[in-house]
Amino acid sequence: MILGWCTVLSVILWGLVIDRGIVARLNRHCDQPFRDGADFLFSGILPALAISGGAATILGAFHGLRWEIVLPVVVISMIWRRRDLVAVLCDLASLLRKITAETKSGNPLPALAAFTCIILCYVWSVLAQFPSGIDDVWVFHIPLAKSIIEHAGFVSPQIDHLFYGNIPLFFNLLFALAMMISGHWTGAGAVNIAIFFGFLFLLSSCASRWRACGFFLVVILIFGGSFFTRDVGEPMTDLARSCFSVAAMLFLWRYLETGRPAELFHCALVLGGAVGGKYTELQMVGLIGLALAPTLFKRRISLPLFLSCVYAFLAVAGYWYAKNLIVLGNPIYPFLFGHPGLTDSWMADYMLELGRPFKPANRHYVTNLASLQGLHDFLYILYEWFLARRVNAFFALTLILAGLAVAFRRVAFLTAMVVAMFAIWYTVMFNHIRWATPAYLLFFSTGFIGANVVRERLDRWLDRHVLPQIAPFAKIASSPACRVASPVIIGLLAGGFWISHWHRMGGSDIDPIKAKEFDVVLGMISVDKYMESHRKAYFMYRYIADHDLRTVFQPFDPANTLFSTAYNDGHDGGWQLPRHVLPAPGSDIDAFIRDNQIAYFIVPPDADSAFLTERIGADKIVMANSVIAHMMPRSSLILMDRFGWKLYRFDADRAS
């Protein structure tokens, strides 16, 4: 994880250096090209990643994504832009000095905000070491990143699946950049953590003053529930593309507020990242285009700026669509314009899956907003899924309404975008709540913007009545005794909490089954022991690898070989037979067992569940059960985990 973080920070630094020169050139006619160095650092992380990803896309298109090529390019460009490199490092040093100065002057909030970021980064980094339990991570996302590394760029298809091997891969490319050095999937987790931090910093930097207070308000709004934070370090692309999409809308809002050309350029960059990562984010191109239409018609955007934004967008997102157009004849393959290589029946099944809710219980809702029932269901879903029993969501809604009351024009734009995005999700993508992540993230972001405009109206009153009242406390907090005593007290409280919690959990004899993720973060139990006690198949797949058992028949896990590899630090010893390898109907089962050298098999407690039957296929479940039934009389149980998974040894020579 440490090596992954070093790689990610290097990628961000390179992007910031390149971005700083571009920003200075675009804003050269502004009275204040940079708001300040801190604002550039906070708001520049996502554009920096977009720039790095765009450069990597160009190299990957020519199979130049090799370190013997990447390293000289980075070194030469850093020497070329050495003034911008020095400026970025000076901005970082200035930020640290400012935090120190604010602490000395009696304002501990910047230091507390920095401390909070360090704690959050540590917690997410620890949790990112938990192998994901989501099939898509091991079936698509990590294999796609590894394929990019192995080919030093892009091929078609990228993996052995015509659809998933030809989708936009911007975020998988970022995963690959980190994994090229770290060699481990935790590097992909570090990329997602950095993206989420970049979004949090961007949002807090939208505050005109008191950005440290703004950061804590962002934490209260977004961290009030687990909707976003539970998957921060997961090597998935949903949260990452949502952060880029909403960041594009925030940069557009900043451009309309300040008129700085670089804000619109940043909007184009991160929008390119979002569109280059998922087809669904094409909706943002339409929404942002509609929002910019009046400005374009009035010719308030110069032609050079407009062309710069178009080029930036295409540099980041254009490759994936151009490649599909050239190779497959469809830029958004396999939708709308044909699906060569995929059968009509496969496509019909896939469109049916996308077009209806994943859970059958939600399929009765009407998604036609032109009908009264559809409008009623839409409002019901918004309340039940996104507001009910969520205090932070009601808090954000209150802030939005307050912002509309105080400065309607400034908040109405983002509010309208929130409504439009929720409506698009409900009418077009009402398959799963995760497709609504960008809309929900923009909802909380709009709540923060509403709080900011309200606070701006209160600034004079606060400066006149509140700040003089807290001045005596500021003098006390800035005294040398308090500056020494505060970290000592915090350290003693943290140490006391750790010791008391350690004793309460049983000390050195902590029960792994009773342990929580929080205990792993506190270092009381290892990741392995926690996973063995809380993740199905983890203990068994580790046992199989540790004892080099061959060959294991496991037909009831849709991603058995992938999870087996993931749970053993990426090593694949060929221990398990792939789940799809089954005897043909009516064939000789003994011959199948002998040809595949099956010596062990696994039976989970839910082998006959309706979920597995739907997921794997009823005919395959029947065939798998027939093989198990054939082997069972000549088998002996050698292991059972706490979840009821049973591992049997098969003795082919024993009489049944």
XYZ file of C-alpha atoms in Angstrom:
656
model
C 0.000 0.000 0.000
C 2.873 2.401 0.798
C 4.419 1.838 -2.624
C 1.005 2.358 -4.210
C 0.569 5.667 -2.391
C 4.033 6.870 -3.473
C 3.110 6.122 -7.084
C -0.259 7.862 -6.835
C 1.266 10.970 -5.237
C 3.922 11.079 -7.967
C 1.217 10.889 -10.641
C -0.689 13.739 -8.963
C 2.465 15.874 -8.607
C 3.284 15.497 -12.296
C -0.264 16.431 -13.247
C -0.217 19.474 -10.944
C 3.026 20.710 -12.491
C 1.641 20.477 -16.029
C -1.700 21.943 -14.918
C -0.111 24.952 -13.226
C 1.485 26.131 -16.436
C -1.787 25.712 -18.326
C -3.770 27.574 -15.638
C -1.297 30.463 -15.589
C -1.548 30.803 -19.366
C -5.354 30.607 -19.488
C -5.810 33.082 -16.628
C -3.096 35.514 -17.753
C -5.641 38.269 -18.466
C -7.416 37.870 -15.100
C -6.805 40.299 -12.255
C -6.163 37.338 -9.956
C -4.965 34.323 -11.994
C -4.770 32.193 -8.860
C -7.059 32.667 -5.898
C -4.106 31.415 -3.851
C -1.722 28.479 -3.816
C -3.884 26.476 -1.435
C -6.919 26.770 -3.708
C -4.851 25.539 -6.661
C -3.638 22.512 -4.674
C -7.086 21.662 -3.327
C -8.950 22.086 -6.613
C -6.201 20.716 -8.839
C -6.001 17.061 -7.740
C -8.738 15.741 -10.034
C -7.587 17.799 -13.067
C -4.044 16.575 -12.355
C -5.224 12.966 -12.448
C -7.126 13.708 -15.660
C -3.988 15.180 -17.255
C -1.881 12.201 -16.157
C -4.548 9.810 -17.422
C -4.739 11.654 -20.744
C -0.972 11.457 -21.201
C -1.011 7.760 -20.270
C -3.813 7.205 -22.810
C -1.663 8.633 -25.590
C 1.275 6.419 -24.583
C -0.987 3.387 -24.211
C -2.463 3.878 -27.679
C 1.042 3.265 -29.085
C 1.941 0.562 -26.529
C 4.370 2.949 -24.880
C 3.127 2.498 -21.344
C 6.476 1.104 -20.193
C 8.640 2.519 -17.468
C 11.624 2.813 -19.790
C 9.437 5.249 -21.776
C 7.320 6.779 -18.987
C 10.259 7.672 -16.720
C 12.223 9.702 -19.330
C 9.014 11.501 -20.357
C 8.307 12.449 -16.739
C 11.893 13.571 -16.046
C 12.179 15.622 -19.247
C 8.790 17.285 -18.716
C 9.668 18.098 -15.088
C 12.930 19.724 -16.217
C 11.055 21.598 -18.935
C 8.448 22.847 -16.439
C 10.888 23.254 -13.533
C 9.509 26.679 -12.660
C 6.040 25.228 -12.291
C 7.484 22.355 -10.227
C 9.125 24.847 -7.881
C 5.904 26.860 -7.733
C 3.848 23.776 -6.785
C 6.344 22.802 -4.084
C 6.312 26.392 -2.811
C 2.508 26.327 -2.699
C 2.679 23.151 -0.630
C 5.268 24.660 1.734
C 3.177 27.833 2.008
C 0.124 25.762 2.941
C 2.052 24.009 5.717
C 3.388 27.347 7.001
C -0.105 28.798 6.961
C -1.461 25.879 8.996
C 1.343 26.384 11.522
C 0.760 30.149 11.659
C -2.989 29.725 12.143
C -2.364 27.292 14.987
C 0.027 29.709 16.667
C -2.478 32.541 16.333
C -5.169 30.540 18.147
C -7.043 28.980 15.217
C -6.679 25.194 15.549
C -9.168 24.336 12.763
C -6.636 24.079 9.884
C -4.424 21.771 11.945
C -7.443 19.699 12.991
C -8.558 19.461 9.362
C -5.084 18.242 8.343
C -5.089 15.746 11.226
C -8.539 14.512 10.163
C -7.276 13.954 6.601
C -4.345 11.907 7.899
C -6.642 9.765 10.054
C -9.102 9.210 7.205
C -6.279 8.318 4.826
C -4.905 5.794 7.327
C -8.319 4.222 7.964
C -9.169 3.893 4.263
C -5.694 2.564 3.493
C -6.129 -0.175 6.092
C -9.618 -1.042 4.858
C -8.347 -1.070 1.262
C -6.211 -4.079 2.188
C -9.379 -6.154 2.607
C -9.803 -8.121 -0.632
C -13.040 -6.970 -2.214
C -16.038 -9.256 -2.008
C -17.494 -7.855 -5.248
C -17.177 -10.169 -8.255
C -16.747 -7.314 -10.740
C -13.466 -6.283 -9.102
C -11.831 -9.625 -9.884
C -13.738 -10.453 -13.058
C -13.281 -7.105 -14.822
C -11.561 -4.166 -13.108
C -8.321 -5.723 -11.854
C -7.933 -7.995 -14.920
C -8.427 -4.936 -17.154
C -5.704 -3.028 -15.289
C -3.369 -6.033 -15.470
C -4.068 -6.420 -19.177
C -3.094 -2.787 -19.782
C 0.171 -3.397 -17.911
C 0.900 -6.654 -19.753
C 0.299 -5.107 -23.182
C 1.980 -1.779 -22.269
C -1.207 -0.196 -23.564
C -4.457 -1.085 -25.247
C -5.717 -3.953 -27.358
C -9.185 -4.895 -28.548
C -10.680 -6.564 -26.642
C -8.668 -5.756 -23.530
C -9.838 -8.939 -21.798
C -11.506 -12.078 -23.093
C -14.970 -10.542 -23.300
C -16.101 -8.565 -26.314
C -18.303 -6.146 -24.356
C -16.301 -5.567 -21.176
C -13.080 -5.664 -23.171
C -14.146 -2.635 -25.243
C -15.708 -0.288 -22.698
C -14.072 3.061 -21.760
C -11.153 2.311 -19.431
C -9.949 5.665 -18.050
C -10.140 4.643 -14.383
C -8.762 1.164 -15.074
C -5.853 2.977 -16.730
C -5.278 4.961 -13.521
C -5.397 1.668 -11.619
C -2.767 0.304 -13.993
C -0.464 3.299 -13.421
C -0.400 2.565 -9.691
C -0.177 -1.203 -10.103
C 2.755 -0.931 -12.514
C 4.969 -0.038 -9.545
C 3.198 -1.575 -6.562
C 2.339 -4.794 -8.396
C -0.655 -5.254 -6.094
C -4.344 -4.465 -6.347
C -4.105 -2.189 -3.264
C -2.532 0.357 -5.628
C -5.923 0.612 -7.333
C -7.477 1.233 -3.916
C -5.008 4.077 -3.331
C -6.108 5.657 -6.635
C -9.753 5.642 -5.553
C -8.892 7.077 -2.123
C -6.921 9.876 -3.796
C -9.845 10.617 -6.137
C -12.268 10.846 -3.222
C -9.897 13.129 -1.294
C -9.506 15.247 -4.417
C -13.263 15.681 -4.579
C -13.537 16.544 -0.861
C -10.777 19.141 -1.208
C -12.375 20.620 -4.334
C -15.727 20.967 -2.618
C -14.254 22.530 0.526
C -12.207 24.950 -1.616
C -15.473 26.316 -3.047
C -15.897 28.142 0.270
C -14.888 31.765 -0.145
C -13.483 31.895 3.408
C -12.811 29.520 6.293
C -11.970 26.551 4.128
C -11.045 24.459 7.172
C -14.574 24.963 8.524
C -15.845 24.103 5.065
C -13.939 20.829 5.109
C -15.591 19.820 8.375
C -19.002 20.706 6.950
C -18.199 18.526 3.922
C -17.310 15.699 6.306
C -20.578 16.127 8.222
C -22.667 16.136 5.036
C -20.998 13.331 3.089
C -19.851 11.180 6.005
C -23.186 11.341 7.790
C -24.067 8.013 6.176
C -22.174 5.129 4.651
C -23.541 5.582 1.124
C -20.229 6.901 -0.243
C -17.592 6.046 2.329
C -18.079 2.276 2.507
C -16.512 1.778 -0.934
C -13.813 4.468 -0.960
C -10.877 2.047 -1.181
C -12.715 -0.523 -3.316
C -11.114 -1.047 -6.770
C -14.424 -0.190 -8.436
C -15.118 2.726 -10.781
C -18.573 3.884 -9.623
C -17.498 6.332 -6.920
C -14.516 7.539 -8.956
C -16.568 8.407 -12.052
C -19.196 10.043 -9.788
C -16.519 12.255 -8.223
C -15.280 13.294 -11.678
C -18.816 13.967 -12.955
C -19.821 16.123 -10.014
C -16.438 17.858 -10.049
C -17.133 18.887 -13.659
C -20.391 20.489 -12.529
C -18.626 22.241 -9.629
C -15.926 23.614 -11.940
C -18.648 24.904 -14.252
C -20.310 26.596 -11.271
C -16.961 28.133 -10.284
C -16.507 29.402 -13.838
C -19.944 31.044 -13.850
C -19.124 32.599 -10.452
C -15.594 33.877 -11.180
C -15.239 33.990 -14.970
C -11.756 32.452 -14.760
C -11.072 30.531 -18.001
C -9.084 27.837 -16.187
C -12.206 26.754 -14.294
C -13.933 25.894 -17.575
C -10.785 24.130 -18.769
C -10.763 22.051 -15.572
C -14.432 21.282 -16.163
C -13.560 19.877 -19.589
C -10.663 17.830 -18.192
C -12.578 16.085 -15.419
C -15.638 15.676 -17.648
C -13.367 13.863 -20.088
C -12.240 11.591 -17.245
C -15.843 10.816 -16.288
C -16.941 10.111 -19.867
C -13.755 8.127 -20.459
C -14.643 5.930 -17.507
C -18.302 5.116 -18.096
C -20.876 5.491 -20.862
C -23.445 6.658 -18.306
C -21.586 9.944 -17.803
C -22.405 11.045 -21.334
C -25.469 12.528 -19.648
C -23.155 15.126 -18.098
C -22.018 16.290 -21.536
C -25.636 17.077 -22.397
C -26.380 18.772 -19.069
C -23.219 20.885 -19.099
C -23.798 21.719 -22.771
C -27.322 22.948 -21.968
C -26.009 25.002 -19.054
C -23.349 26.613 -21.256
C -25.630 27.179 -24.264
C -26.743 30.731 -23.285
C -23.125 31.760 -22.669
C -22.032 30.293 -25.997
C -24.866 31.961 -27.917
C -23.955 35.313 -26.369
C -20.309 34.699 -27.359
C -19.017 35.261 -23.852
C -16.606 32.351 -24.284
C -13.720 33.119 -26.612
C -13.008 30.744 -29.481
C -9.472 29.863 -28.233
C -10.864 28.959 -24.801
C -13.675 26.908 -26.310
C -11.269 25.018 -28.570
C -8.874 24.437 -25.651
C -11.707 22.869 -23.658
C -12.763 20.675 -26.592
C -9.188 19.490 -27.132
C -8.755 18.767 -23.391
C -11.985 16.778 -23.301
C -11.088 14.765 -26.391
C -7.519 14.150 -25.205
C -8.844 12.440 -22.075
C -12.022 10.763 -23.364
C -11.748 10.615 -27.142
C -9.544 7.540 -27.574
C -12.043 5.007 -26.229
C -14.843 6.176 -28.486
C -12.654 6.651 -31.566
C -11.173 3.164 -31.125
C -14.625 1.571 -30.885
C -15.795 3.519 -33.934
C -12.822 2.371 -36.011
C -12.633 -1.225 -34.790
C -16.303 -2.014 -34.170
C -18.153 0.666 -36.115
C -19.890 1.926 -32.977
C -18.399 4.619 -30.692
C -20.589 3.550 -27.750
C -20.420 -0.180 -28.457
C -22.680 -2.121 -28.167
C -25.484 0.437 -27.719
C -27.610 2.209 -30.350
C -25.385 1.714 -33.404
C -25.003 -2.061 -33.499
C -23.190 -4.797 -31.645
C -20.957 -6.807 -33.998
C -19.651 -9.944 -32.309
C -22.490 -10.132 -29.787
C -25.624 -12.081 -30.612
C -29.027 -10.402 -30.693
C -30.224 -12.704 -27.908
C -27.285 -11.764 -25.651
C -27.912 -8.088 -26.304
C -31.655 -8.460 -25.660
C -30.961 -10.172 -22.333
C -28.432 -7.494 -21.381
C -30.777 -4.623 -22.258
C -33.523 -6.311 -20.264
C -31.175 -6.530 -17.298
C -30.216 -2.854 -17.611
C -33.748 -1.649 -18.162
C -35.384 -3.057 -15.050
C -34.564 -2.937 -11.326
C -32.147 -5.577 -10.108
C -34.472 -6.504 -7.228
C -37.848 -7.939 -8.321
C -39.541 -6.103 -5.420
C -38.811 -2.761 -7.146
C -40.137 -3.664 -10.583
C -43.673 -2.429 -9.955
C -42.644 1.238 -9.877
C -43.710 3.313 -12.900
C -40.775 5.200 -14.447
C -42.807 7.321 -16.877
C -42.679 10.797 -15.332
C -45.348 12.030 -17.758
C -47.940 10.068 -15.757
C -49.242 10.918 -12.290
C -48.356 7.451 -11.017
C -44.838 7.799 -12.353
C -44.418 11.191 -10.684
C -45.807 9.799 -7.427
C -43.427 6.820 -7.530
C -40.493 9.088 -8.361
C -41.121 11.320 -5.338
C -41.663 8.260 -3.157
C -38.341 6.752 -4.257
C -36.516 10.032 -3.660
C -37.870 10.209 -0.131
C -37.544 6.552 0.861
C -34.164 5.833 -0.719
C -32.357 9.135 -0.252
C -33.981 11.136 2.558
C -35.827 8.915 5.025
C -33.842 8.079 8.158
C -30.846 10.067 6.898
C -30.181 13.091 9.086
C -27.364 14.350 6.875
C -29.655 14.270 3.823
C -32.300 16.384 5.556
C -29.542 18.731 6.717
C -28.339 19.103 3.119
C -31.904 19.729 1.907
C -32.315 22.449 4.543
C -29.084 24.109 3.422
C -30.205 23.991 -0.220
C -33.512 25.672 0.627
C -31.706 28.269 2.737
C -29.293 28.946 -0.115
C -32.170 29.373 -2.560
C -33.830 31.820 -0.191
C -30.659 33.900 0.263
C -29.133 33.790 -3.238
C -31.553 32.075 -5.605
C -29.598 32.606 -8.818
C -26.331 31.177 -7.450
C -27.880 27.986 -6.069
C -30.730 27.435 -8.558
C -28.352 26.219 -11.286
C -26.949 23.363 -9.171
C -30.390 22.564 -7.761
C -31.816 22.199 -11.260
C -28.941 19.892 -12.178
C -29.629 17.716 -9.127
C -33.291 17.344 -10.123
C -32.356 16.608 -13.749
C -29.812 13.946 -12.770
C -32.232 12.197 -10.421
C -34.894 12.275 -13.146
C -32.496 10.793 -15.727
C -31.493 8.070 -13.294
C -35.105 7.170 -12.516
C -36.370 7.141 -16.090
C -33.336 5.615 -17.838
C -31.079 3.857 -15.285
C -33.444 2.671 -12.544
C -31.608 -0.639 -12.351
C -29.715 -0.070 -9.112
C -29.205 2.740 -6.615
C -25.485 2.903 -7.441
C -26.294 4.540 -10.783
C -27.704 7.452 -8.757
C -24.379 8.079 -6.994
C -23.503 11.198 -9.085
C -26.925 12.754 -8.460
C -26.761 12.052 -4.722
C -23.189 13.372 -4.486
C -24.212 16.569 -6.297
C -27.161 16.864 -3.889
C -24.816 17.046 -0.898
C -22.442 19.314 -2.809
C -25.305 21.717 -3.504
C -26.116 21.657 0.217
C -22.556 22.771 0.923
C -22.763 25.548 -1.687
C -26.049 26.647 -0.086
C -24.354 26.808 3.319
C -21.518 28.830 1.805
C -23.750 31.515 0.276
C -25.688 31.785 3.540
C -22.449 32.197 5.470
C -21.290 34.913 3.046
C -24.405 36.915 3.921
C -23.638 36.450 7.615
C -19.969 37.425 7.329
C -20.418 41.046 8.423
C -22.528 40.050 11.395
C -20.075 37.318 12.348
C -17.092 39.656 12.026
C -18.834 42.322 14.076
C -20.490 40.275 16.823
C -19.068 36.745 17.014
C -15.341 37.132 16.387
C -14.833 39.780 19.117
C -16.589 37.485 21.580
C -14.265 34.547 20.894
C -11.095 36.671 20.784
C -10.244 35.945 24.465
C -10.519 32.193 23.789
C -8.267 32.608 20.763
C -5.601 34.251 22.926
C -5.802 31.383 25.417
C -5.587 28.780 22.650
C -2.550 30.523 21.141
C -0.596 30.513 24.398
C 2.525 28.274 24.509
C 1.030 26.189 27.313
C -2.065 25.333 25.249
C -0.029 24.540 22.135
C 1.967 21.996 24.127
C -0.892 20.713 26.254
C -3.358 20.107 23.390
C -1.433 17.367 21.524
C -0.404 15.790 24.848
C -4.030 15.606 26.009
C -5.170 14.246 22.644
C -2.406 11.624 22.743
C -3.288 10.549 26.294
C -6.990 10.309 25.445
C -6.246 8.266 22.304
C -3.884 5.967 24.217
C -6.397 5.527 27.047
C -9.140 4.723 24.560
C -6.960 2.139 22.812
C -5.967 0.418 26.050
C -9.531 0.343 27.425
C -10.878 -0.996 24.127
C -8.066 -3.611 23.999
C -8.972 -4.876 27.468
C -12.696 -4.846 26.660
C -12.064 -6.970 23.538
C -10.097 -9.554 25.550
C -6.542 -8.257 25.317
C -4.133 -10.558 23.511
C -6.845 -13.235 23.345
C -9.225 -11.154 21.227
C -11.910 -13.282 19.614
C -11.616 -12.858 15.807
C -15.319 -13.562 15.367
C -16.247 -10.628 17.624
C -13.744 -8.289 16.005
C -14.875 -5.373 13.858
C -13.212 -3.465 11.043
C -12.456 -0.774 13.620
C -10.296 -3.282 15.547
C -8.234 -3.893 12.413
C -7.740 -0.142 12.036
C -6.567 0.055 15.667
C -4.069 -2.724 15.010
C -5.638 -5.178 17.474
C -6.119 -7.919 14.911
C -4.537 -8.603 11.539
C -6.344 -8.286 8.241
C -5.945 -12.038 7.647
C -7.493 -13.083 10.970
C -10.378 -10.665 10.483
C -11.029 -11.904 6.940
C -10.915 -15.550 8.027
C -13.686 -14.870 10.513
C -15.862 -12.521 8.473
C -15.532 -13.371 4.765
C -17.023 -16.481 3.207
C -14.512 -18.704 1.402
C -11.501 -16.665 2.562
C -10.302 -19.191 5.140
C -11.014 -22.149 2.853
C -9.298 -20.661 -0.209
C -6.269 -19.756 1.904
C -6.201 -23.290 3.317
C -6.301 -24.780 -0.180
C -3.366 -22.632 -1.275
C -1.331 -23.168 1.906
C -1.633 -26.951 1.515
C -1.375 -26.876 -2.298
C -4.512 -28.976 -2.772
C -5.195 -29.989 -6.368
C -7.581 -30.073 -8.027
C -10.585 -28.625 -6.195
C -14.040 -28.804 -7.783
C -16.010 -25.679 -6.774
C -18.938 -25.110 -9.149
C -21.008 -22.933 -6.776
C -18.817 -19.792 -6.676
C -19.211 -17.649 -9.839
C -15.670 -16.261 -9.422
C -13.936 -19.073 -7.548
C -10.592 -18.962 -9.360
C -10.457 -15.158 -9.219
C -11.225 -15.007 -5.501
C -8.771 -17.818 -4.854
C -6.066 -15.744 -6.527
C -7.104 -12.510 -4.806
C -7.182 -14.100 -1.365
C -3.630 -15.425 -1.845
C -1.871 -12.157 -2.719
C -2.391 -12.569 -6.436
C -0.828 -16.028 -6.692
C -2.636 -18.554 -8.864
C -1.466 -22.111 -8.314
C -4.169 -23.659 -10.424
C -5.694 -25.165 -7.303
C -9.315 -24.884 -8.399
C -11.120 -26.031 -11.480
C -12.862 -23.057 -13.142
C -16.524 -22.966 -12.209
C -17.742 -23.243 -15.807
C -15.857 -26.519 -16.416
C -18.603 -29.161 -16.124
C -19.310 -32.479 -17.859
C -21.584 -32.450 -20.874
C -25.100 -33.834 -20.288
C -25.080 -37.619 -20.540
C -21.283 -37.907 -20.511
C -19.217 -40.182 -18.273
C -18.775 -38.453 -14.908
C -15.924 -40.761 -13.881
C -14.053 -39.801 -17.032
C -14.677 -36.110 -16.295
C -13.279 -36.520 -12.759
C -10.272 -38.477 -14.016
C -9.472 -36.125 -16.911
C -9.571 -33.044 -14.630
C -7.704 -34.827 -11.794
C -10.326 -33.799 -9.225
C -9.221 -34.786 -5.703
C -11.276 -32.337 -3.596
C -14.583 -30.530 -3.824
C -16.449 -27.792 -1.909
C -20.112 -27.701 -0.937
C -21.480 -24.375 0.425
C -24.653 -24.318 2.574
C -26.579 -22.359 -0.095
C -25.694 -24.668 -2.997
C -29.395 -25.064 -3.894
C -30.444 -21.446 -3.301
C -32.563 -19.574 -5.825
C -29.922 -16.840 -6.024
C -27.177 -19.227 -7.140
C -29.578 -20.946 -9.517
C -30.379 -17.610 -11.189
C -26.741 -16.538 -11.168
C -25.137 -19.742 -12.431
C -27.990 -21.364 -14.335
C -30.388 -24.122 -13.336
C -28.960 -26.653 -15.816
C -25.407 -26.079 -14.552
C -26.508 -26.395 -10.924
C -28.164 -29.736 -11.742
C -25.016 -30.985 -13.473
C -22.783 -29.796 -10.611
C -24.988 -31.557 -8.065
C -24.843 -34.771 -10.089
C -21.028 -34.687 -9.979
C -21.066 -33.993 -6.210
C -23.562 -36.821 -5.624
C -21.363 -39.180 -7.641
C -18.266 -38.354 -5.549
C -19.871 -38.041 -2.105
C -20.019 -41.794 -1.199
C -16.252 -42.052 -1.685
C -15.374 -38.783 0.095
C -14.473 -37.642 3.582
C -14.948 -34.225 5.198
C -11.614 -32.601 6.023
C -12.624 -29.009 6.822
C -15.669 -26.840 7.569
C -15.517 -23.089 8.192
C -17.815 -21.034 10.383
C -20.052 -20.176 7.428
C -20.871 -23.815 6.761
C -18.617 -24.272 3.719
C -17.380 -27.882 3.598
C -14.236 -29.171 1.942
C -14.195 -32.882 1.040
C -11.381 -35.180 -0.062
C -12.343 -37.547 -2.859
C -10.819 -41.039 -2.897
C -11.312 -42.467 -6.357
C -10.047 -45.922 -5.330
C -12.345 -46.334 -2.363
C -15.394 -48.527 -2.847
C -18.672 -46.651 -2.674
